[in-house]
Each structure stands twice: as C-alpha cells, then as structure tokens.
C-alpha cells in the first residue's frame, strides 16, 4: 500500500542507506537527469531523477506552511518516515492510516507516547469494505495482486473527511489506490476541505494516464499546482 521505487525515501530505513550510499545514489540520478534533459526525454525516469537532483524529499515533500495546530493526514503510513519528518518539523495533529498489521503495530509502538497522533489500522478507499492487500514491503498494494496477502479494512474516504472540519495537508502514497480516493473526494466535493494535497500517482494501474488526467482536470477547479513531478510526487494548494 506504499510507494514504489523508494520515491518516499523509504530506502532510508534500509541498512545500505549510509551517507556514502545515498551520496552515490544522488550522483547517479543527477547524471541520469542531465542526460535525459539533454535529449529532451521527459518520462518518469526524467522526473524521478529531477526529484532526486533537487532533493525533493527534503525541499518539497515536507515543506509546507504548517504549525503545531495544523491537521495532517498521512494515507499509507508504512514505517513512519514521512510522519517522523512532519512531527520533527511542525509537531502537528497527525492522523495516520496504515492497514497492514505489521506496520500498524510498528507505528503504534513508535508513537504511543504522542497524544497528538491518531493511528488507524485501516486504509482509505472509494467505499467502506474489506479487501485483500498484497504484501511487498514499500510496494504493498491493493492493485498489484501477487504474493502473500492479508485481509484489511477500508473506509470510505468521503465518510472520513466529512467528520473533520478541515485538513491542512493530506499526503497520499498507497500504491495505486490513490485514484479511487481522489475520485471519491472530487465527486463528493469534499476535496475543497483539504488545503494541500500531495500524491504519488502510480503508472501500473490500468488506465493510469487517463485517470490521472481526469483527476487533474477536476482538482484544478478547486486547487492550483504547488509542485509537479508526474508519477513521482505532485502537490496541489487550495485556491483562495
């Protein structure tokens, strides 16, 4: 249920992630970025390497006008890399959705002494139901159906948002299920309760290009682009 290709920098939890390893990885992607830029090829590899070159995980993904009163929703908590950064920077009220048992209990233990964090062992979706999620570390997904699976509970994203006054930032990284969540929030007009929405779209979903295009067409009625690295990370800010 979480991001592929460690764009969310989930590789940071890997023992290989020493300073030297991360430096070499960054140099590699800087070279790829300038090579692709020189030939005018703007595919996912281009945007991903551009993201790494710009250090998007530190300069974009966690840089928002938040404070200790802000409400942040992390959809797909995984091991808590994004949550840790947001907590360290802003100490906000944080709501985390993580349906996978292993990661839910990891997060529960990690944040057990933080009263500003609400953790739910559920995923967000277009409707409330039970489903199977297929386990693959940071590539765990409802959509890519292979390997070991686990039964999880999903709740209607609209039902959840209706219960909250406003959301300052929602971060969505859920391995293909992002389309149904955003489509649901758009069709119910609840998208306008969210000031900033950042999402990682995944290209392996059938019809991904068209679904992303339709979502952008509709979301830009209420929001404006905050940053855009297609199929890497994109963010939208509610219009004034």
Short mmCIF file of C-alpha atoms in Angstrom, two decimals, residues 8-99:
data_model
loop_
_atom_site.label_atom_id
_atom_site.label_comp_id
_atom_site.label_asym_id
_atom_site.label_seq_id
_atom_site.Cartn_x
_atom_site.Cartn_y
_atom_site.Cartn_z
CA UNK A 8 9.12 8.43 -0.50
CA UNK A 9 12.75 7.76 0.57
CA UNK A 10 11.71 4.60 2.30
CA UNK A 11 15.13 3.34 1.28
CA UNK A 12 16.28 5.42 4.24
CA UNK A 13 15.23 2.56 6.51
CA UNK A 14 17.45 0.14 4.57
CA UNK A 15 20.76 -0.77 6.27
CA UNK A 16 22.52 0.09 2.99
CA UNK A 17 21.50 3.71 3.39
CA UNK A 18 24.78 5.02 4.65
CA UNK A 19 25.88 8.53 3.79
CA UNK A 20 28.17 7.17 1.08
CA UNK A 21 25.41 5.04 -0.43
CA UNK A 22 22.98 7.96 -0.50
CA UNK A 23 25.62 10.26 -1.99
CA UNK A 24 26.44 7.80 -4.77
CA UNK A 25 22.74 7.26 -5.45
CA UNK A 26 22.20 11.01 -5.74
CA UNK A 27 25.19 11.44 -8.07
CA UNK A 28 23.85 8.62 -10.25
CA UNK A 29 20.42 10.24 -10.60
CA UNK A 30 21.93 13.68 -11.23
CA UNK A 31 23.79 12.18 -14.20
CA UNK A 32 20.60 10.47 -15.44
CA UNK A 33 18.66 13.73 -15.09
CA UNK A 34 21.08 15.79 -17.18
CA UNK A 35 21.39 13.03 -19.80
CA UNK A 36 17.61 12.81 -20.24
CA UNK A 37 17.29 16.58 -20.15
CA UNK A 38 19.90 16.93 -22.90
CA UNK A 39 17.89 14.73 -25.26
CA UNK A 40 14.53 16.22 -24.29
CA UNK A 41 13.05 12.99 -22.95
CA UNK A 42 10.56 13.71 -20.16
CA UNK A 43 9.42 10.33 -18.87
CA UNK A 44 9.13 9.03 -15.31
CA UNK A 45 12.87 8.38 -15.13
CA UNK A 46 13.41 12.04 -16.02
CA UNK A 47 11.08 13.35 -13.33
CA UNK A 48 12.37 10.94 -10.72
CA UNK A 49 15.99 11.86 -11.39
CA UNK A 50 14.99 15.54 -11.37
CA UNK A 51 13.31 14.98 -7.99
CA UNK A 52 16.46 13.38 -6.56
CA UNK A 53 18.68 16.09 -8.08
CA UNK A 54 16.57 18.78 -6.46
CA UNK A 55 16.43 16.79 -3.21
CA UNK A 56 12.66 16.82 -3.34
CA UNK A 57 12.24 14.65 -0.23
CA UNK A 58 13.70 17.44 1.88
CA UNK A 59 12.88 20.57 -0.13
CA UNK A 60 9.33 19.80 -1.27
CA UNK A 61 7.71 16.73 0.29
CA UNK A 62 7.80 18.06 3.87
CA UNK A 63 7.93 21.82 3.27
CA UNK A 64 4.51 23.33 3.95
CA UNK A 65 3.18 26.29 5.99
CA UNK A 66 2.25 24.13 8.97
CA UNK A 67 2.43 24.60 12.73
CA UNK A 68 1.50 22.83 15.95
CA UNK A 69 -2.21 23.50 15.37
CA UNK A 70 -2.24 22.04 11.85
CA UNK A 71 -4.07 18.84 10.95
CA UNK A 72 -2.07 16.48 8.73
CA UNK A 73 -3.37 13.19 7.29
CA UNK A 74 -0.86 10.56 6.21
CA UNK A 75 -2.57 7.98 3.99
CA UNK A 76 -0.26 4.97 3.89
CA UNK A 77 1.91 5.40 6.97
CA UNK A 78 4.24 2.43 6.28
CA UNK A 79 7.19 2.70 8.73
CA UNK A 80 6.64 6.38 9.52
CA UNK A 81 9.37 8.12 7.52
CA UNK A 82 7.07 10.94 6.36
CA UNK A 83 5.34 11.14 9.74
CA UNK A 84 8.66 11.37 11.59
CA UNK A 85 9.78 14.30 9.44
CA UNK A 86 6.48 16.15 9.79
CA UNK A 87 6.44 15.66 13.56
CA UNK A 88 10.03 16.88 13.92
CA UNK A 89 9.35 19.99 11.85
CA UNK A 90 5.87 21.06 12.94
CA UNK A 91 4.51 18.94 15.84
CA UNK A 92 1.04 18.95 14.23
CA UNK A 93 -2.07 16.91 14.92
CA UNK A 94 -1.40 13.87 12.77
CA UNK A 95 -3.83 11.20 11.55
CA UNK A 96 -2.19 8.11 10.07
CA UNK A 97 -3.89 5.35 8.07
CA UNK A 98 -1.93 2.11 7.86
CA UNK A 99 -3.96 -1.06 7.22
#
